Every structure is written in structure tokens, then in C-alpha cells.
Amino acid sequence: MSDATTIAVLDDRVRPTDPPSTDDARSMVTPPTRTGILAALLPSVLFLVGHHWGGLVPAIAAASVTSVALIIVRRRQNRTLGVLLPASLAYVLVRAAAGLLTNSDDVYFGVSLATSAAVALVVAATAFTRTPAAGRLIPLVVRYPQPIVQHPLYRRVAAHATLAWAATELAMTAWETTHLADMAAPQFMLLRTFGGAPIMAVLIPVVIFYIRLRLDPLAHRQRMDVRTAATARV
């Protein structure tokens, strides 16, 4: 997972133990915009520029200051960040401090790798709860009616999608870790930023296909049942 990854945080209007309504989920998570993607890539770009002109310390400083600025801007734009605001700031500052104090790109990127693995494990754990993480994102793919969202199959499908992403993330993090000692800092930053894109470009359509394969027939049967019941009343 690159440092550009955005973590969706739930709105206080929905309790974590409740299945989200489609409208709630769509309001809590929005697709990334072109501006948002470019802004997320900015710290990586400045790291590369700083490393080229001044070495590791200016690179870490430029990327970290930019990351903090972007977090503050998102907060001032009234985006719902919840615990993400202090957590993101703490992550950026700890990573920067570790890299600057040791003057080691291995330590700097090691914090990122450890965080990616931890996030993947936390996300995977939600697959075994009532509200798997992917359940919050399915409404971005297709808008199912509330009875489908509350159906047990919806939770199972969301759990499978959640585990698929988490397993892929852990595998990519492990693969990146094997290259940490063998690559220079600029090359590894490029790997962290863009290396997972081809894999996710395959994973996301496959997961979407699986979601629709499992849930579309259920939605169709529900519509037919409603029509049958309406016809019977007439």
C-alpha cells in the first residue's frame, strides 16, 4: 500500500455494529477525484525531487511537511476524518523522526511497510465482524436496496472482498520488503507509489465481478418477490 492510500473512516451517525444503509455508506466514502489523486502523489514527488537535489534528509523533510499540510487542508475542508486526523499526523511525524534520526531510508520505509501490514491485518479482522470493511465500499460499485444490505449474504460477500484485499496488501507489502535492502531510496519510493497499481488494477475488477455475481441474483429475486406479492394483492 502506498502512502497515497486513503483510509475511509465511518461517520458518527452510524454505529460500527450496525449494517450501514446504502445512503449512509455512499455519504461516508466518496470516489477519489483527479485532484485528490494528484495531491496524494505530491509527497512522493517531492521526496524524489528532494533526494535528487539534497539527499535523504531534505527528501524526508519535504515529503513529511507536504503530508502534514495535506492532512490539515483536508481537515479544513470539513472532510470527516474522525480518528484519522491524529493517527495520520502521528504516523507522518513518527516516520519522519525515525528516518531523520537514523538517517536511514531503510528505517523510513520500514515504518511505512510495518504500517501497511498493520492496516491490512486490521482490515482483515473486520471480515469476522458484523460490518466487514468492504461493506462500506460496495455502494460505490452498485446501489443495493436496504433489504439486500441487511441480508446475511451481503455480509459474507463483503467479508470475502475484505479478505481478498487484505491478503493482496499483505503479499505486496512482503514483496516490497524483500526489495528494501536492494534498492536505492528513489527507486523504492517509486516501487511503493506505483508498484501495486497493476495488481490492484486486476484485483478491483475481479472483486467487483464477484460482488455482482453473488448479490445481483439476490437483488433480482427480491424484485421478483415484490412484484409477485403486489400482483397477488391485486
XYZ file of C-alpha atoms in Angstrom:
234
model
C 0.000 0.000 0.000
C 1.479 3.333 -0.994
C 1.430 6.338 1.282
C -1.193 7.799 -1.061
C -3.788 5.291 0.141
C -6.865 6.945 1.632
C -8.490 5.277 4.639
C -12.265 5.617 4.884
C -13.468 6.484 8.383
C -17.058 5.942 9.443
C -19.364 8.836 10.211
C -20.615 9.106 13.796
C -24.172 8.797 12.516
C -23.755 5.044 12.032
C -22.717 2.779 14.853
C -19.917 0.328 13.936
C -22.117 -2.604 14.966
C -24.932 -1.670 12.597
C -25.048 -2.634 8.910
C -24.780 0.653 7.002
C -27.627 1.803 4.816
C -26.721 2.425 1.201
C -27.188 6.175 1.591
C -25.061 6.246 4.743
C -22.272 4.298 3.074
C -22.277 6.487 -0.035
C -22.098 9.617 2.117
C -19.213 8.227 4.174
C -16.993 7.166 1.289
C -16.572 9.050 -1.956
C -14.586 8.034 -5.030
C -11.202 9.726 -5.368
C -11.085 12.779 -7.604
C -8.307 13.622 -10.032
C -7.233 16.478 -7.772
C -7.237 14.183 -4.754
C -5.072 11.608 -6.528
C -2.570 14.248 -7.641
C -2.450 15.700 -4.123
C -1.847 12.229 -2.668
C 1.077 11.716 -5.040
C 2.643 15.082 -4.189
C 4.647 13.878 -1.136
C 6.220 11.124 -3.214
C 7.116 13.551 -5.995
C 8.697 15.983 -3.541
C 10.612 13.129 -1.904
C 12.132 12.263 -5.270
C 12.953 15.913 -6.020
C 14.415 16.487 -2.558
C 16.504 13.327 -2.744
C 17.850 14.292 -6.149
C 18.965 17.735 -5.037
C 19.904 17.229 -1.401
C 19.824 13.594 -0.342
C 17.730 11.689 2.164
C 17.204 14.355 4.848
C 15.721 17.025 2.524
C 13.649 14.329 0.842
C 12.128 13.157 4.128
C 11.555 16.737 5.271
C 9.836 17.764 2.028
C 7.595 14.697 1.916
C 6.679 14.954 5.599
C 5.884 18.678 5.585
C 3.741 18.203 2.487
C 1.923 15.250 4.035
C 1.116 17.233 7.183
C -0.078 20.179 5.074
C -2.389 17.941 3.038
C -3.849 16.406 6.202
C -4.559 19.872 7.614
C -6.106 21.027 4.331
C -8.435 18.021 4.276
C -9.442 18.850 7.836
C -10.159 22.483 6.992
C -12.268 21.366 4.043
C -14.571 19.799 6.632
C -13.959 16.264 5.484
C -14.922 13.628 8.025
C -11.600 12.351 9.347
C -12.542 11.155 12.833
C -9.590 9.428 14.494
C -7.771 9.530 11.151
C -6.543 13.089 11.756
C -4.392 12.430 14.854
C -3.491 8.950 13.604
C -2.294 10.298 10.257
C -0.311 13.105 11.869
C 1.272 10.696 14.340
C 2.205 8.300 11.529
C 3.812 11.022 9.405
C 5.721 12.511 12.340
C 6.936 9.181 13.707
C 8.068 8.042 10.280
C 9.857 11.342 9.647
C 11.524 11.323 13.069
C 12.674 7.740 12.640
C 14.145 8.450 9.224
C 15.807 11.727 10.215
C 17.265 10.494 13.493
C 18.757 7.396 11.917
C 19.467 8.969 8.521
C 18.349 5.647 7.115
C 15.978 5.101 4.236
C 15.529 1.511 5.432
C 14.100 2.767 8.722
C 11.990 5.429 7.000
C 10.413 2.984 4.577
C 10.333 0.255 7.204
C 7.828 2.310 9.198
C 5.657 2.564 6.078
C 5.870 -1.161 5.448
C 5.026 -2.016 9.043
C 2.064 0.369 8.936
C 0.807 -1.161 5.692
C 0.947 -4.630 7.200
C -0.803 -3.464 10.369
C -3.586 -1.768 8.407
C -4.067 -4.883 6.280
C -4.362 -7.034 9.400
C -6.862 -4.650 10.998
C -8.931 -4.578 7.814
C -8.791 -8.373 7.595
C -10.057 -8.624 11.170
C -13.217 -6.719 10.202
C -14.119 -9.624 7.922
C -15.018 -11.560 11.056
C -17.299 -8.846 12.436
C -20.848 -7.817 11.524
C -19.535 -4.991 9.359
C -16.617 -6.024 7.105
C -14.688 -3.072 5.712
C -15.697 -3.805 2.124
C -19.338 -3.483 3.112
C -18.772 0.257 3.356
C -17.410 0.370 -0.202
C -19.844 -1.866 -2.095
C -22.321 1.041 -2.547
C -19.670 2.745 -4.656
C -19.955 -0.160 -7.096
C -23.693 -0.757 -7.108
C -26.524 0.626 -5.023
C -28.388 -2.291 -3.490
C -31.649 -1.734 -1.577
C -31.561 -1.880 2.193
C -33.049 -5.413 2.465
C -30.065 -6.693 0.445
C -27.608 -4.775 2.646
C -29.150 -6.421 5.709
C -29.122 -9.908 4.159
C -26.545 -12.404 5.542
C -25.194 -12.974 2.035
C -24.209 -9.299 1.801
C -22.059 -9.660 4.916
C -20.430 -12.845 3.595
C -19.640 -11.283 0.234
C -18.263 -8.177 1.932
C -16.127 -10.402 4.178
C -14.712 -12.258 1.165
C -13.902 -8.977 -0.606
C -12.284 -7.625 2.545
C -10.076 -10.695 2.940
C -9.126 -10.599 -0.737
C -7.880 -7.018 -0.430
C -6.104 -7.657 2.875
C -4.351 -10.771 1.593
C -3.229 -8.939 -1.545
C -1.988 -5.999 0.524
C -0.006 -8.270 2.819
C 1.503 -10.083 -0.156
C 2.523 -6.801 -1.818
C 3.998 -5.500 1.438
C 6.014 -8.697 1.866
C 7.247 -8.432 -1.719
C 8.238 -4.793 -1.260
C 10.043 -5.673 1.973
C 12.265 -8.131 0.105
C 13.407 -5.263 -2.151
C 14.030 -2.707 0.584
C 17.689 -3.524 1.133
C 18.446 -3.938 -2.556
C 17.074 -0.651 -3.938
C 18.102 2.970 -3.581
C 15.627 5.285 -1.860
C 14.253 6.933 -5.062
C 13.695 3.570 -6.737
C 11.986 2.166 -3.663
C 9.745 5.227 -3.407
C 8.655 4.619 -6.990
C 8.023 0.978 -6.142
C 5.942 1.956 -3.098
C 3.953 4.515 -5.043
C 3.286 2.697 -8.295
C 4.324 -0.936 -7.841
C 0.964 -2.127 -6.590
C -1.082 -0.337 -9.253
C -1.039 -3.206 -11.821
C -2.032 -5.713 -9.139
C -4.881 -3.552 -7.881
C -5.930 -2.914 -11.480
C -6.571 -6.651 -11.730
C -7.886 -7.221 -8.198
C -10.524 -4.495 -8.191
C -12.401 -5.641 -11.347
C -12.243 -9.249 -10.127
C -13.691 -8.283 -6.744
C -16.394 -6.167 -8.392
C -17.293 -9.078 -10.676
C -17.516 -11.390 -7.662
C -19.697 -8.948 -5.725
C -22.159 -8.588 -8.581
C -22.090 -12.305 -9.343
C -23.200 -13.075 -5.788
C -25.503 -10.167 -4.996
C -27.197 -9.283 -8.287
C -29.179 -12.562 -8.398
C -30.325 -11.953 -4.824
C -31.482 -8.452 -5.734
C -33.269 -9.838 -8.804
C -35.089 -12.465 -6.735
C -36.139 -9.823 -4.259
C -37.580 -7.641 -7.019
C -39.487 -10.603 -8.413
C -40.867 -11.453 -4.966
C -42.064 -7.882 -4.523
C -43.772 -7.938 -7.926
C -45.376 -11.284 -7.180
C -46.661 -10.042 -3.843
C -48.040 -6.873 -5.449
C -49.759 -8.907 -8.163
C -51.287 -11.235 -5.569
C -52.751 -8.285 -3.676
C -54.385 -7.021 -6.845
